[in-house]
mmCIF file of N, CA, C and O in Angstrom:
data_model
loop_
_atom_site.group_PDB
_atom_site.id
_atom_site.type_symbol
_atom_site.label_atom_id
_atom_site.label_comp_id
_atom_site.label_asym_id
_atom_site.label_seq_id
_atom_site.Cartn_x
_atom_site.Cartn_y
_atom_site.Cartn_z
ATOM 1 N N MET A 955 58.332 156.734 74.561
ATOM 2 C CA MET A 955 57.347 157.197 73.609
ATOM 3 C C MET A 955 55.993 157.162 74.315
ATOM 4 O O MET A 955 55.661 156.189 74.974
ATOM 5 N N GLU A 956 55.260 158.257 74.181
ATOM 6 C CA GLU A 956 53.907 158.346 74.722
ATOM 7 C C GLU A 956 52.960 158.759 73.603
ATOM 8 O O GLU A 956 53.340 159.492 72.695
ATOM 9 N N ILE A 957 51.741 158.302 73.707
ATOM 10 C CA ILE A 957 50.691 158.681 72.767
ATOM 11 C C ILE A 957 49.747 159.629 73.501
ATOM 12 O O ILE A 957 49.289 159.338 74.599
ATOM 13 N N TRP A 958 49.474 160.769 72.877
ATOM 14 C CA TRP A 958 48.551 161.767 73.415
ATOM 15 C C TRP A 958 47.473 162.006 72.368
ATOM 16 O O TRP A 958 47.740 161.949 71.182
ATOM 17 N N LEU A 959 46.252 162.277 72.825
ATOM 18 C CA LEU A 959 45.194 162.520 71.865
ATOM 19 C C LEU A 959 44.286 163.651 72.311
ATOM 20 O O LEU A 959 44.196 163.985 73.480
ATOM 21 N N ASP A 960 43.626 164.228 71.320
ATOM 22 C CA ASP A 960 42.602 165.238 71.552
ATOM 23 C C ASP A 960 41.270 164.505 71.503
ATOM 24 O O ASP A 960 40.784 164.157 70.429
ATOM 25 N N PRO A 961 40.655 164.224 72.665
ATOM 26 C CA PRO A 961 39.450 163.405 72.707
ATOM 27 C C PRO A 961 38.202 164.117 72.185
ATOM 28 O O PRO A 961 37.178 163.485 71.979
ATOM 29 N N LEU A 962 38.280 165.419 71.949
ATOM 30 C CA LEU A 962 37.122 166.160 71.494
ATOM 31 C C LEU A 962 36.873 165.981 69.999
ATOM 32 O O LEU A 962 35.805 166.320 69.502
ATOM 33 N N GLN A 963 37.863 165.466 69.281
ATOM 34 C CA GLN A 963 37.711 165.236 67.841
ATOM 35 C C GLN A 963 37.293 163.787 67.607
ATOM 36 O O GLN A 963 37.616 162.894 68.387
ATOM 37 N N ASN A 964 36.571 163.554 66.522
ATOM 38 C CA ASN A 964 36.135 162.208 66.206
ATOM 39 C C ASN A 964 36.544 161.882 64.777
ATOM 40 O O ASN A 964 36.000 162.478 63.848
ATOM 41 N N PRO A 965 37.484 160.985 64.514
ATOM 42 C CA PRO A 965 38.232 160.256 65.531
ATOM 43 C C PRO A 965 39.220 161.171 66.247
ATOM 44 O O PRO A 965 39.558 162.244 65.735
ATOM 45 N N PRO A 966 39.676 160.754 67.430
ATOM 46 C CA PRO A 966 40.619 161.583 68.188
ATOM 47 C C PRO A 966 41.902 161.861 67.400
ATOM 48 O O PRO A 966 42.397 160.998 66.683
ATOM 49 N N TYR A 967 42.419 163.097 67.519
ATOM 50 C CA TYR A 967 43.670 163.468 66.869
ATOM 51 C C TYR A 967 44.830 163.022 67.748
ATOM 52 O O TYR A 967 44.839 163.287 68.951
ATOM 53 N N VAL A 968 45.815 162.363 67.168
ATOM 54 C CA VAL A 968 46.908 161.741 67.916
ATOM 55 C C VAL A 968 48.218 162.479 67.673
ATOM 56 O O VAL A 968 48.541 162.846 66.546
ATOM 57 N N LEU A 969 48.972 162.690 68.757
ATOM 58 C CA LEU A 969 50.344 163.184 68.690
ATOM 59 C C LEU A 969 51.228 162.230 69.483
ATOM 60 O O LEU A 969 50.767 161.573 70.421
ATOM 61 N N LEU A 970 52.500 162.167 69.130
ATOM 62 C CA LEU A 970 53.469 161.322 69.837
ATOM 63 C C LEU A 970 54.469 162.196 70.574
ATOM 64 O O LEU A 970 54.962 163.176 70.024
ATOM 65 N N LEU A 971 54.767 161.813 71.801
ATOM 66 C CA LEU A 971 55.788 162.484 72.605
ATOM 67 C C LEU A 971 56.957 161.517 72.742
ATOM 68 O O LEU A 971 56.811 160.418 73.284
ATOM 69 N N ARG A 972 58.105 161.935 72.207
ATOM 70 C CA ARG A 972 59.296 161.083 72.229
ATOM 71 C C ARG A 972 60.386 161.781 73.023
ATOM 72 O O ARG A 972 60.659 162.963 72.832
ATOM 73 N N GLY A 973 61.009 161.037 73.918
ATOM 74 C CA GLY A 973 62.104 161.587 74.711
ATOM 75 C C GLY A 973 63.367 160.762 74.552
ATOM 76 O O GLY A 973 63.327 159.624 74.106
ATOM 77 N N ASP A 974 64.504 161.373 74.931
ATOM 78 C CA ASP A 974 65.760 160.633 74.904
ATOM 79 C C ASP A 974 66.329 160.564 76.320
ATOM 80 O O ASP A 974 65.752 161.105 77.261
ATOM 81 N N ASN A 975 67.474 159.911 76.460
ATOM 82 C CA ASN A 975 68.055 159.709 77.794
ATOM 83 C C ASN A 975 68.671 160.979 78.381
ATOM 84 O O ASN A 975 69.073 160.984 79.530
ATOM 85 N N ARG A 976 68.718 162.067 77.613
ATOM 86 C CA ARG A 976 69.227 163.344 78.137
ATOM 87 C C ARG A 976 68.107 164.274 78.565
ATOM 88 O O ARG A 976 68.351 165.406 78.974
ATOM 89 N N GLY A 977 66.857 163.828 78.401
ATOM 90 C CA GLY A 977 65.718 164.642 78.810
ATOM 91 C C GLY A 977 65.120 165.491 77.705
ATOM 92 O O GLY A 977 64.137 166.193 77.929
ATOM 93 N N ASN A 978 65.711 165.443 76.507
ATOM 94 C CA ASN A 978 65.149 166.190 75.379
ATOM 95 C C ASN A 978 63.871 165.509 74.907
ATOM 96 O O ASN A 978 63.789 164.284 74.886
ATOM 97 N N CYS A 979 62.874 166.305 74.525
ATOM 98 C CA CYS A 979 61.594 165.763 74.085
ATOM 99 C C CYS A 979 61.164 166.400 72.781
ATOM 100 O O CYS A 979 61.445 167.571 72.526
ATOM 101 N N GLU A 980 60.459 165.606 71.979
ATOM 102 C CA GLU A 980 59.890 166.079 70.729
ATOM 103 C C GLU A 980 58.437 165.630 70.656
ATOM 104 O O GLU A 980 58.102 164.519 71.082
ATOM 105 N N ILE A 981 57.591 166.482 70.115
ATOM 106 C CA ILE A 981 56.206 166.114 69.842
ATOM 107 C C ILE A 981 56.081 165.995 68.335
ATOM 108 O O ILE A 981 56.424 166.922 67.593
ATOM 109 N N LEU A 982 55.626 164.817 67.885
ATOM 110 C CA LEU A 982 55.541 164.502 66.471
ATOM 111 C C LEU A 982 54.085 164.270 66.065
ATOM 112 O O LEU A 982 53.296 163.752 66.849
ATOM 113 N N ASP A 983 53.769 164.627 64.826
ATOM 114 C CA ASP A 983 52.416 164.459 64.300
ATOM 115 C C ASP A 983 52.420 163.346 63.251
ATOM 116 O O ASP A 983 52.884 163.551 62.130
ATOM 117 N N PRO A 984 51.913 162.155 63.600
ATOM 118 C CA PRO A 984 51.918 161.056 62.634
ATOM 119 C C PRO A 984 51.062 161.336 61.400
ATOM 120 O O PRO A 984 51.330 160.800 60.329
ATOM 121 N N ALA A 985 50.050 162.181 61.517
ATOM 122 C CA ALA A 985 49.193 162.511 60.373
ATOM 123 C C ALA A 985 49.904 163.405 59.364
ATOM 124 O O ALA A 985 49.466 163.533 58.223
ATOM 125 N N GLN A 986 50.996 164.022 59.773
ATOM 126 C CA GLN A 986 51.769 164.911 58.908
ATOM 127 C C GLN A 986 53.160 164.322 58.648
ATOM 128 O O GLN A 986 54.168 165.036 58.679
ATOM 129 N N ASN A 987 53.212 163.001 58.426
ATOM 130 C CA ASN A 987 54.472 162.306 58.159
ATOM 131 C C ASN A 987 55.481 162.494 59.297
ATOM 132 O O ASN A 987 56.663 162.681 59.075
ATOM 133 N N TYR A 988 54.969 162.461 60.512
ATOM 134 C CA TYR A 988 55.768 162.587 61.736
ATOM 135 C C TYR A 988 56.536 163.904 61.811
ATOM 136 O O TYR A 988 57.674 163.963 62.281
ATOM 137 N N ALA A 989 55.886 164.954 61.358
ATOM 138 C CA ALA A 989 56.490 166.293 61.416
ATOM 139 C C ALA A 989 56.719 166.698 62.870
ATOM 140 O O ALA A 989 55.904 166.399 63.753
ATOM 141 N N LEU A 990 57.809 167.388 63.096
ATOM 142 C CA LEU A 990 58.125 167.912 64.421
ATOM 143 C C LEU A 990 57.207 169.095 64.707
ATOM 144 O O LEU A 990 57.196 170.081 63.979
ATOM 145 N N ILE A 991 56.435 168.994 65.780
ATOM 146 C CA ILE A 991 55.481 170.029 66.159
ATOM 147 C C ILE A 991 56.042 170.927 67.259
ATOM 148 O O ILE A 991 55.822 172.129 67.279
ATOM 149 N N PHE A 992 56.798 170.311 68.185
ATOM 150 C CA PHE A 992 57.329 171.038 69.338
ATOM 151 C C PHE A 992 58.562 170.305 69.833
ATOM 152 O O PHE A 992 58.612 169.076 69.809
ATOM 153 N N ALA A 993 59.568 171.042 70.277
ATOM 154 C CA ALA A 993 60.778 170.449 70.858
ATOM 155 C C ALA A 993 61.104 171.172 72.151
ATOM 156 O O ALA A 993 60.845 172.372 72.286
ATOM 157 N N SER A 994 61.667 170.412 73.095
ATOM 158 C CA SER A 994 61.959 170.976 74.409
ATOM 159 C C SER A 994 63.133 170.232 75.034
ATOM 160 O O SER A 994 63.418 169.092 74.688
ATOM 161 N N CYS A 995 63.775 170.898 75.983
ATOM 162 C CA CYS A 995 64.874 170.274 76.722
ATOM 163 C C CYS A 995 64.390 169.594 78.001
ATOM 164 O O CYS A 995 65.194 169.042 78.745
ATOM 165 N N ALA A 996 63.070 169.639 78.253
ATOM 166 C CA ALA A 996 62.522 169.044 79.469
ATOM 167 C C ALA A 996 61.166 168.409 79.189
ATOM 168 O O ALA A 996 60.338 168.968 78.465
ATOM 169 N N TYR A 997 60.953 167.244 79.772
ATOM 170 C CA TYR A 997 59.681 166.539 79.615
ATOM 171 C C TYR A 997 58.511 167.402 80.084
ATOM 172 O O TYR A 997 57.470 167.435 79.439
ATOM 173 N N GLU A 998 58.680 168.083 81.192
ATOM 174 C CA GLU A 998 57.606 168.896 81.749
ATOM 175 C C GLU A 998 57.130 169.972 80.774
ATOM 176 O O GLU A 998 55.944 170.259 80.697
ATOM 177 N N ASP A 999 58.046 170.577 80.031
ATOM 178 C CA ASP A 999 57.665 171.592 79.046
ATOM 179 C C ASP A 999 56.816 170.986 77.933
ATOM 180 O O ASP A 999 55.814 171.564 77.522
ATOM 181 N N ALA A 1000 57.215 169.828 77.447
ATOM 182 C CA ALA A 1000 56.448 169.157 76.391
ATOM 183 C C ALA A 1000 55.087 168.724 76.919
ATOM 184 O O ALA A 1000 54.061 168.896 76.247
ATOM 185 N N GLN A 1001 55.063 168.194 78.117
ATOM 186 C CA GLN A 1001 53.807 167.776 78.732
ATOM 187 C C GLN A 1001 52.874 168.971 78.914
ATOM 188 O O GLN A 1001 51.683 168.891 78.596
ATOM 189 N N ASN A 1002 53.391 170.079 79.383
ATOM 190 C CA ASN A 1002 52.567 171.282 79.567
ATOM 191 C C ASN A 1002 52.036 171.801 78.236
ATOM 192 O O ASN A 1002 50.894 172.260 78.159
ATOM 193 N N TRP A 1003 52.840 171.724 77.184
ATOM 194 C CA TRP A 1003 52.387 172.154 75.863
ATOM 195 C C TRP A 1003 51.177 171.330 75.430
ATOM 196 O O TRP A 1003 50.186 171.871 74.931
ATOM 197 N N LEU A 1004 51.256 170.027 75.627
ATOM 198 C CA LEU A 1004 50.144 169.148 75.267
ATOM 199 C C LEU A 1004 48.912 169.420 76.131
ATOM 200 O O LEU A 1004 47.791 169.485 75.627
ATOM 201 N N LEU A 1005 49.116 169.594 77.415
ATOM 202 C CA LEU A 1005 47.988 169.828 78.320
ATOM 203 C C LEU A 1005 47.309 171.163 78.031
ATOM 204 O O LEU A 1005 46.080 171.264 78.123
ATOM 205 N N GLU A 1006 48.082 172.177 77.671
ATOM 206 C CA GLU A 1006 47.492 173.483 77.342
ATOM 207 C C GLU A 1006 46.580 173.387 76.122
ATOM 208 O O GLU A 1006 45.584 174.104 76.039
ATOM 209 N N ASP A 1007 46.910 172.497 75.187
ATOM 210 C CA ASP A 1007 46.076 172.300 74.004
ATOM 211 C C ASP A 1007 45.023 171.214 74.232
ATOM 212 O O ASP A 1007 44.411 170.727 73.290
ATOM 213 N N GLU A 1008 44.848 170.820 75.476
ATOM 214 C CA GLU A 1008 43.812 169.877 75.926
ATOM 215 C C GLU A 1008 43.992 168.462 75.388
ATOM 216 O O GLU A 1008 43.036 167.731 75.190
ATOM 217 N N TYR A 1009 45.234 168.080 75.130
ATOM 218 C CA TYR A 1009 45.525 166.689 74.796
ATOM 219 C C TYR A 1009 45.588 165.892 76.090
ATOM 220 O O TYR A 1009 45.901 166.431 77.151
ATOM 221 N N GLU A 1010 45.289 164.613 75.992
ATOM 222 C CA GLU A 1010 45.331 163.717 77.147
ATOM 223 C C GLU A 1010 46.226 162.538 76.819
ATOM 224 O O GLU A 1010 46.205 162.027 75.688
ATOM 225 N N PRO A 1011 46.997 162.066 77.816
ATOM 226 C CA PRO A 1011 47.836 160.887 77.562
ATOM 227 C C PRO A 1011 46.978 159.632 77.459
ATOM 228 O O PRO A 1011 45.953 159.502 78.115
ATOM 229 N N VAL A 1012 47.412 158.714 76.602
ATOM 230 C CA VAL A 1012 46.737 157.427 76.476
ATOM 231 C C VAL A 1012 47.445 156.444 77.397
ATOM 232 O O VAL A 1012 48.652 156.300 77.323
ATOM 233 N N GLU A 1013 46.673 155.799 78.246
ATOM 234 C CA GLU A 1013 47.225 154.790 79.145
ATOM 235 C C GLU A 1013 46.547 153.470 78.839
ATOM 236 O O GLU A 1013 45.324 153.384 78.818
ATOM 237 N N GLY A 1014 47.347 152.471 78.570
ATOM 238 C CA GLY A 1014 46.777 151.171 78.258
ATOM 239 C C GLY A 1014 46.151 151.141 76.880
ATOM 240 O O GLY A 1014 46.579 151.830 75.963
ATOM 241 N N ARG A 1015 45.097 150.403 76.741
ATOM 242 C CA ARG A 1015 44.416 150.210 75.454
ATOM 243 C C ARG A 1015 43.278 151.207 75.335
ATOM 244 O O ARG A 1015 42.542 151.457 76.281
ATOM 245 N N LEU A 1016 43.119 151.783 74.159
ATOM 246 C CA LEU A 1016 42.080 152.771 73.908
ATOM 247 C C LEU A 1016 40.980 152.138 73.077
ATOM 248 O O LEU A 1016 41.227 151.596 72.007
ATOM 249 N N ASN A 1017 39.746 152.187 73.580
ATOM 250 C CA ASN A 1017 38.588 151.700 72.839
ATOM 251 C C ASN A 1017 37.863 152.869 72.217
ATOM 252 O O ASN A 1017 37.502 153.810 72.904
ATOM 253 N N LEU A 1018 37.661 152.812 70.911
ATOM 254 C CA LEU A 1018 36.952 153.879 70.195
ATOM 255 C C LEU A 1018 35.574 153.425 69.795
ATOM 256 O O LEU A 1018 35.298 152.353 69.499
#
């Protein structure tokens, strides 16, 4: 599970990237009751989708 956010919004908008052991990935929106936003058979596709929309991965602790 990874947390990605849009840092241009205040507060930042958060999406979750969840993967399984077969490489399938889902992007979920916690603000919309964890609605499925995007699904892919490869991590790279999900990562590129997030990067194209200018989301950034959260590493470690985030101070707002």
